[in-house]
Amino acid sequence: MRKYIIKRLFLAVIIFFFVMLIIYTLMRCLPTSYIEAMARQKSLQPNSKSFEEWMAQLNEMYGMDRGIIAGYFHWLGDFFRGSFGDSWYYTVPVIEKFNDTVWLSFWMGLITMFFELVIAIPLGIIAATKQYTKTDYTISVLAIAFISLPTFFFIALLKLLFSVKLGWFDLFGLVGRNYEQLNAWGQFLDKCHHLVLPILTLIVISIGGLMRYTRTNMLEVLNADYIRTARAKGLDEHKVIYKHAFRNTLIPLVTIVGGSLPGLFSGALFTETMFSIPGIGYTSYHAMVAGDIPFSMFYLAFLAILTLVGNLIADILYAVVDPRVRIA
Amino acid sequence: MSDNTENKNTVAQVEEEQYSLNDDRRVKVLSPGAMVTKRFLRNRIAVVGLIVLAFMFAFSFLGGILSPYGENQQFYRIDIQNKEYAGAVKNNELRYMAAPDQKFDSIIQAQVVLATQKHKDSFTYREIDYGVYEEGPDFYRVTLLESDTTIGIAYKDIVTPSVEGKTLQFEFVFNALKAYTNGEKSFSNEGTDFFIDDDGGVSTPEGEELAFISRYVIQTIVPGTFLSRTFQEELVAELEAGADKFVFTDTDGIEHEYTIDYKADVKNWVIRQATETRVYDTYAAPSREHWLGTDRNGMDMLTRLMYGGRVSLIIGFIVEAISTILGIIMGGLAGYFGKWVDNLIMRIVDIFYCIPSMPLLIILGAAMDAMNVDPKLRMVYLMLILGFLGWPGMARLIRGQILSLREQEFMTATEAGGIRVSRRIFKHLVPNVIPQIIVSVTMGIGGTIITEASLSFLGLGVKYPFASWGNIINDVNNTFVLQNYWFIWVPAGTLLLLTVLAWNLVGDGLRDAFDPKMKR
């Protein structure tokens, strides 16, 4: 087991190296107009150095004067030493901006995940146990519909219904107009109120996949021989499903849910942007569109690490949860 | 009787057929393809999906042809706007005109003003004496005292030529003003008699009007228009009456309406004309001409939706084609050769899986914005990038299937038959994976359409002037549109949702139909 984990970790590091090499190369091939604009702006300040001098200094600062490979190793070294540089767009250290925003996304993700599990798994099981009935069709079609739902269109519909027609929620933002006048508890409630629609969106767009996954796996388990045995020996249906079948369905479920845990930190790009919720998705979207290379590089590296860690967790959990799987 | 024999004959025929071994008597065995079709058609939800897809294709590809409008045809509406037409001011300052070949510069003009204010009839400037003769009320003639030559005139009533573009001679202006200010009805100039009517119009004895005299200065603001005398006279009458509206009937008998604004601070009037202006017919509500109204550029919404559907579907197909071909090649090689080839290709797949595609697409889109890439070229880039990011999933699927297939007997047979490796992979192994490929492609097209729409929605995918369902919904970012113009974004979103849903339902139905374990 330990050997397996070490091997997987080693592989993950290599994959990370190449992923970031591709991304770094792409970034370097983009026009460096941002640096030029910044140099021009700085050279216009009184008593400043000339444009060329600024240009040279900025290029050096961002490692742009090296070749791509050398520059990449420079970036990688800085990254592993924990120096992520300053965000060009937000003009604060990248890690500071990241720390300010990531926790909001994390809490949103956690709440979403809770509801996702509570809603999707029972529905998936119900659909599987009542295969080929109206309930099954309804749930299956609903699941596909949720998967097919374009996030931005769904958000627009929610806004039209709840914000414009009913007026229950604000259209944008994390805090209301009189946020400053509220006490601590009131401020917390205000934030929660503004997070209702974004979290609702996240839940709806994420439950479809899990619902289908649960149904497929439950169906597979229900067709297994040990379920037939359980039924044959006269156990009541309730016990068969919730004691024998469900526990076996949990194996793939735990694996997939464990694997998606790191994803809680990745932020919801569309939802946060459309609701102007200052989480990591919203923040990085604006940094990326503005051509903020330090922040974008950091965010992409962060996402790559999250994916790798997620895969690792899923693989390890699979080995841990399923006694049939034994890894040398 | 004859009926009976016929009956007997048929019975005999039936019996004969029962035992015959003709082709049509064989037990009907469905081909695998027919079996799949039958199973698919039994799945009602999938058939609904198929019908929706058929509708979408008809809508997008035929609709564009049937629609009377073009993709980028813009529509106009007539809007009534009050535009500034003319300005009027009552002249309370002296104006000057120099006599031919005489110097009458601004310093002397200023001296004239001083002299008139002090009611003097002469002044001296730079040791030259000038005379100022009051020829009539607010009308002065300035002369050099020494030689008694007239160098110019100063006046408040203004002589304007009645005919456009004509200039009036000094002598004529002088004589006309002299007569007008003194209340005379006629004067003679260069041996011709001219007449002045009550309104200040100056005409020849033949009745031809040459000029008119008025205290008001009326200037047109709109270039290229000439204000006729009657217009000016009627306007002056209204101004003096303090009216705020003015209706003028021109020589063609057309009535024009004007509004008059008096600006107290600068003491002038602004005359505005209500003109009809052609503007883009933006955000027009649904009507008989435009069933779904018009968008922010004044283009027909329904037509845009048709062309947008075309773009979305074509992009979905091309992207899936690219990633499927790449996936088949890579997955086929990895699955067939195994060992280090498999290892290498699968690690590449891992790397591609790990690339955060949406953020990367956003960055590339923003970079293409910065570089002002041509919208058409952009669409090509978008398809290439999406296709190139999408192949690993397909490769993994095919590799997994082929790994087990290549151990089967028919593969040993191909080897024994001495068939080339490329043929073995792509003619014998890959066709066995086709059901999985079809299902994956069907579901993949839905996913690609959503990705493309999302990017276009952010303004980083398909760009104006090309329509795409995503960039049509983009307008909803404008809160006013969200609140007031449902017809701009709801139809596009619904079509998008239905299309993606249909692809997924069909894919799901195909998966079930291809599944040999399916009982039904």
JSON list of C-alpha atoms in Angstrom, two decimals, chain B residues 356-453:
[
{"chain": "B", "resi": 356, "resn": "PRO", "atom": "CA", "xyz": [-7.82, 22.89, -16.46]},
{"chain": "B", "resi": 357, "resn": "SER", "atom": "CA", "xyz": [-9.52, 23.38, -19.80]},
{"chain": "B", "resi": 358, "resn": "MET", "atom": "CA", "xyz": [-12.11, 26.07, -19.04]},
{"chain": "B", "resi": 359, "resn": "PRO", "atom": "CA", "xyz": [-9.63, 28.52, -17.45]},
{"chain": "B", "resi": 360, "resn": "LEU", "atom": "CA", "xyz": [-7.21, 27.83, -20.28]},
{"chain": "B", "resi": 361, "resn": "LEU", "atom": "CA", "xyz": [-9.90, 28.52, -22.87]},
{"chain": "B", "resi": 362, "resn": "ILE", "atom": "CA", "xyz": [-10.77, 31.75, -21.11]},
{"chain": "B", "resi": 363, "resn": "ILE", "atom": "CA", "xyz": [-7.15, 32.88, -21.14]},
{"chain": "B", "resi": 364, "resn": "LEU", "atom": "CA", "xyz": [-6.73, 32.00, -24.81]},
{"chain": "B", "resi": 365, "resn": "GLY", "atom": "CA", "xyz": [-10.00, 33.76, -25.62]},
{"chain": "B", "resi": 366, "resn": "ALA", "atom": "CA", "xyz": [-8.88, 36.90, -23.81]},
{"chain": "B", "resi": 367, "resn": "ALA", "atom": "CA", "xyz": [-5.54, 36.75, -25.63]},
{"chain": "B", "resi": 368, "resn": "MET", "atom": "CA", "xyz": [-7.33, 36.44, -28.97]},
{"chain": "B", "resi": 369, "resn": "ASP", "atom": "CA", "xyz": [-9.38, 39.47, -27.98]},
{"chain": "B", "resi": 370, "resn": "ALA", "atom": "CA", "xyz": [-6.19, 41.40, -27.31]},
{"chain": "B", "resi": 371, "resn": "MET", "atom": "CA", "xyz": [-4.74, 40.36, -30.66]},
{"chain": "B", "resi": 372, "resn": "ASN", "atom": "CA", "xyz": [-7.95, 41.26, -32.53]},
{"chain": "B", "resi": 373, "resn": "VAL", "atom": "CA", "xyz": [-8.13, 37.91, -34.26]},
{"chain": "B", "resi": 374, "resn": "ASP", "atom": "CA", "xyz": [-10.56, 37.86, -37.16]},
{"chain": "B", "resi": 375, "resn": "PRO", "atom": "CA", "xyz": [-13.89, 36.34, -35.97]},
{"chain": "B", "resi": 376, "resn": "LYS", "atom": "CA", "xyz": [-13.84, 33.67, -38.68]},
{"chain": "B", "resi": 377, "resn": "LEU", "atom": "CA", "xyz": [-10.29, 32.58, -37.88]},
{"chain": "B", "resi": 378, "resn": "ARG", "atom": "CA", "xyz": [-11.18, 32.62, -34.23]},
{"chain": "B", "resi": 379, "resn": "MET", "atom": "CA", "xyz": [-13.92, 30.11, -34.79]},
{"chain": "B", "resi": 380, "resn": "VAL", "atom": "CA", "xyz": [-11.40, 27.79, -36.48]},
{"chain": "B", "resi": 381, "resn": "TYR", "atom": "CA", "xyz": [-8.95, 28.17, -33.58]},
{"chain": "B", "resi": 382, "resn": "LEU", "atom": "CA", "xyz": [-11.74, 27.50, -31.11]},
{"chain": "B", "resi": 383, "resn": "MET", "atom": "CA", "xyz": [-12.65, 24.23, -32.85]},
{"chain": "B", "resi": 384, "resn": "LEU", "atom": "CA", "xyz": [-9.02, 23.12, -33.03]},
{"chain": "B", "resi": 385, "resn": "ILE", "atom": "CA", "xyz": [-8.36, 23.88, -29.37]},
{"chain": "B", "resi": 386, "resn": "LEU", "atom": "CA", "xyz": [-11.56, 22.20, -28.18]},
{"chain": "B", "resi": 387, "resn": "GLY", "atom": "CA", "xyz": [-10.88, 19.19, -30.37]},
{"chain": "B", "resi": 388, "resn": "PHE", "atom": "CA", "xyz": [-7.32, 18.92, -29.17]},
{"chain": "B", "resi": 389, "resn": "LEU", "atom": "CA", "xyz": [-8.36, 19.13, -25.53]},
{"chain": "B", "resi": 390, "resn": "GLY", "atom": "CA", "xyz": [-11.09, 16.53, -25.97]},
{"chain": "B", "resi": 391, "resn": "TRP", "atom": "CA", "xyz": [-9.27, 13.47, -27.36]},
{"chain": "B", "resi": 392, "resn": "PRO", "atom": "CA", "xyz": [-7.93, 11.90, -24.12]},
{"chain": "B", "resi": 393, "resn": "GLY", "atom": "CA", "xyz": [-11.36, 10.70, -23.00]},
{"chain": "B", "resi": 394, "resn": "MET", "atom": "CA", "xyz": [-11.92, 8.94, -26.30]},
{"chain": "B", "resi": 395, "resn": "ALA", "atom": "CA", "xyz": [-8.42, 7.49, -26.28]},
{"chain": "B", "resi": 396, "resn": "ARG", "atom": "CA", "xyz": [-8.91, 6.04, -22.80]},
{"chain": "B", "resi": 397, "resn": "LEU", "atom": "CA", "xyz": [-12.24, 4.48, -23.80]},
{"chain": "B", "resi": 398, "resn": "ILE", "atom": "CA", "xyz": [-10.89, 2.84, -26.95]},
{"chain": "B", "resi": 399, "resn": "ARG", "atom": "CA", "xyz": [-7.70, 1.67, -25.31]},
{"chain": "B", "resi": 400, "resn": "GLY", "atom": "CA", "xyz": [-9.65, -0.08, -22.56]},
{"chain": "B", "resi": 401, "resn": "GLN", "atom": "CA", "xyz": [-11.86, -1.92, -25.05]},
{"chain": "B", "resi": 402, "resn": "ILE", "atom": "CA", "xyz": [-9.01, -2.88, -27.34]},
{"chain": "B", "resi": 403, "resn": "LEU", "atom": "CA", "xyz": [-6.90, -4.21, -24.48]},
{"chain": "B", "resi": 404, "resn": "SER", "atom": "CA", "xyz": [-9.47, -6.97, -23.97]},
{"chain": "B", "resi": 405, "resn": "LEU", "atom": "CA", "xyz": [-10.39, -7.44, -27.64]},
{"chain": "B", "resi": 406, "resn": "ARG", "atom": "CA", "xyz": [-6.85, -8.05, -28.83]},
{"chain": "B", "resi": 407, "resn": "GLU", "atom": "CA", "xyz": [-6.62, -11.20, -26.73]},
{"chain": "B", "resi": 408, "resn": "GLN", "atom": "CA", "xyz": [-9.51, -12.81, -28.63]},
{"chain": "B", "resi": 409, "resn": "GLU", "atom": "CA", "xyz": [-9.22, -15.50, -31.26]},
{"chain": "B", "resi": 410, "resn": "PHE", "atom": "CA", "xyz": [-10.08, -13.37, -34.25]},
{"chain": "B", "resi": 411, "resn": "MET", "atom": "CA", "xyz": [-7.02, -11.28, -33.53]},
{"chain": "B", "resi": 412, "resn": "THR", "atom": "CA", "xyz": [-4.85, -14.37, -33.52]},
{"chain": "B", "resi": 413, "resn": "ALA", "atom": "CA", "xyz": [-6.45, -15.19, -36.86]},
{"chain": "B", "resi": 414, "resn": "THR", "atom": "CA", "xyz": [-5.54, -11.81, -38.30]},
{"chain": "B", "resi": 415, "resn": "GLU", "atom": "CA", "xyz": [-2.01, -12.31, -37.10]},
{"chain": "B", "resi": 416, "resn": "ALA", "atom": "CA", "xyz": [-1.87, -15.74, -38.67]},
{"chain": "B", "resi": 417, "resn": "GLY", "atom": "CA", "xyz": [-3.31, -14.30, -41.86]},
{"chain": "B", "resi": 418, "resn": "GLY", "atom": "CA", "xyz": [-0.37, -11.88, -42.01]},
{"chain": "B", "resi": 419, "resn": "ILE", "atom": "CA", "xyz": [-2.43, -8.74, -42.10]},
{"chain": "B", "resi": 420, "resn": "ARG", "atom": "CA", "xyz": [-0.49, -5.50, -41.58]},
{"chain": "B", "resi": 421, "resn": "VAL", "atom": "CA", "xyz": [-0.56, -3.98, -38.12]},
{"chain": "B", "resi": 422, "resn": "SER", "atom": "CA", "xyz": [-2.34, -0.75, -39.13]},
{"chain": "B", "resi": 423, "resn": "ARG", "atom": "CA", "xyz": [-5.04, -2.81, -40.83]},
{"chain": "B", "resi": 424, "resn": "ARG", "atom": "CA", "xyz": [-5.34, -5.06, -37.82]},
{"chain": "B", "resi": 425, "resn": "ILE", "atom": "CA", "xyz": [-5.90, -2.07, -35.54]},
{"chain": "B", "resi": 426, "resn": "PHE", "atom": "CA", "xyz": [-8.15, 0.07, -37.67]},
{"chain": "B", "resi": 427, "resn": "LYS", "atom": "CA", "xyz": [-10.01, -2.59, -39.67]},
{"chain": "B", "resi": 428, "resn": "HIS", "atom": "CA", "xyz": [-10.41, -5.33, -37.11]},
{"chain": "B", "resi": 429, "resn": "LEU", "atom": "CA", "xyz": [-10.15, -3.85, -33.66]},
{"chain": "B", "resi": 430, "resn": "VAL", "atom": "CA", "xyz": [-11.63, -0.36, -33.97]},
{"chain": "B", "resi": 431, "resn": "PRO", "atom": "CA", "xyz": [-14.87, -1.46, -35.72]},
{"chain": "B", "resi": 432, "resn": "ASN", "atom": "CA", "xyz": [-15.59, -3.59, -32.68]},
{"chain": "B", "resi": 433, "resn": "VAL", "atom": "CA", "xyz": [-15.50, -0.48, -30.53]},
{"chain": "B", "resi": 434, "resn": "ILE", "atom": "CA", "xyz": [-17.81, 1.52, -32.77]},
{"chain": "B", "resi": 435, "resn": "PRO", "atom": "CA", "xyz": [-20.87, 1.24, -30.49]},
{"chain": "B", "resi": 436, "resn": "GLN", "atom": "CA", "xyz": [-18.95, 2.82, -27.64]},
{"chain": "B", "resi": 437, "resn": "ILE", "atom": "CA", "xyz": [-17.54, 5.45, -29.99]},
{"chain": "B", "resi": 438, "resn": "ILE", "atom": "CA", "xyz": [-21.00, 6.36, -31.26]},
{"chain": "B", "resi": 439, "resn": "VAL", "atom": "CA", "xyz": [-22.39, 6.72, -27.75]},
{"chain": "B", "resi": 440, "resn": "SER", "atom": "CA", "xyz": [-19.41, 8.75, -26.60]},
{"chain": "B", "resi": 441, "resn": "VAL", "atom": "CA", "xyz": [-19.57, 11.05, -29.65]},
{"chain": "B", "resi": 442, "resn": "THR", "atom": "CA", "xyz": [-23.30, 11.63, -29.22]},
{"chain": "B", "resi": 443, "resn": "MET", "atom": "CA", "xyz": [-22.90, 12.61, -25.60]},
{"chain": "B", "resi": 444, "resn": "GLY", "atom": "CA", "xyz": [-19.74, 14.53, -26.47]},
{"chain": "B", "resi": 445, "resn": "ILE", "atom": "CA", "xyz": [-21.47, 16.76, -29.00]},
{"chain": "B", "resi": 446, "resn": "GLY", "atom": "CA", "xyz": [-23.89, 17.90, -26.30]},
{"chain": "B", "resi": 447, "resn": "GLY", "atom": "CA", "xyz": [-21.01, 18.70, -23.99]},
{"chain": "B", "resi": 448, "resn": "THR", "atom": "CA", "xyz": [-19.10, 20.55, -26.71]},
{"chain": "B", "resi": 449, "resn": "ILE", "atom": "CA", "xyz": [-22.13, 22.65, -27.57]},
{"chain": "B", "resi": 450, "resn": "ILE", "atom": "CA", "xyz": [-22.39, 23.70, -23.91]},
{"chain": "B", "resi": 451, "resn": "THR", "atom": "CA", "xyz": [-18.68, 24.53, -23.72]},
{"chain": "B", "resi": 452, "resn": "GLU", "atom": "CA", "xyz": [-18.87, 26.59, -26.89]},
{"chain": "B", "resi": 453, "resn": "ALA", "atom": "CA", "xyz": [-22.00, 28.36, -25.69]}
]
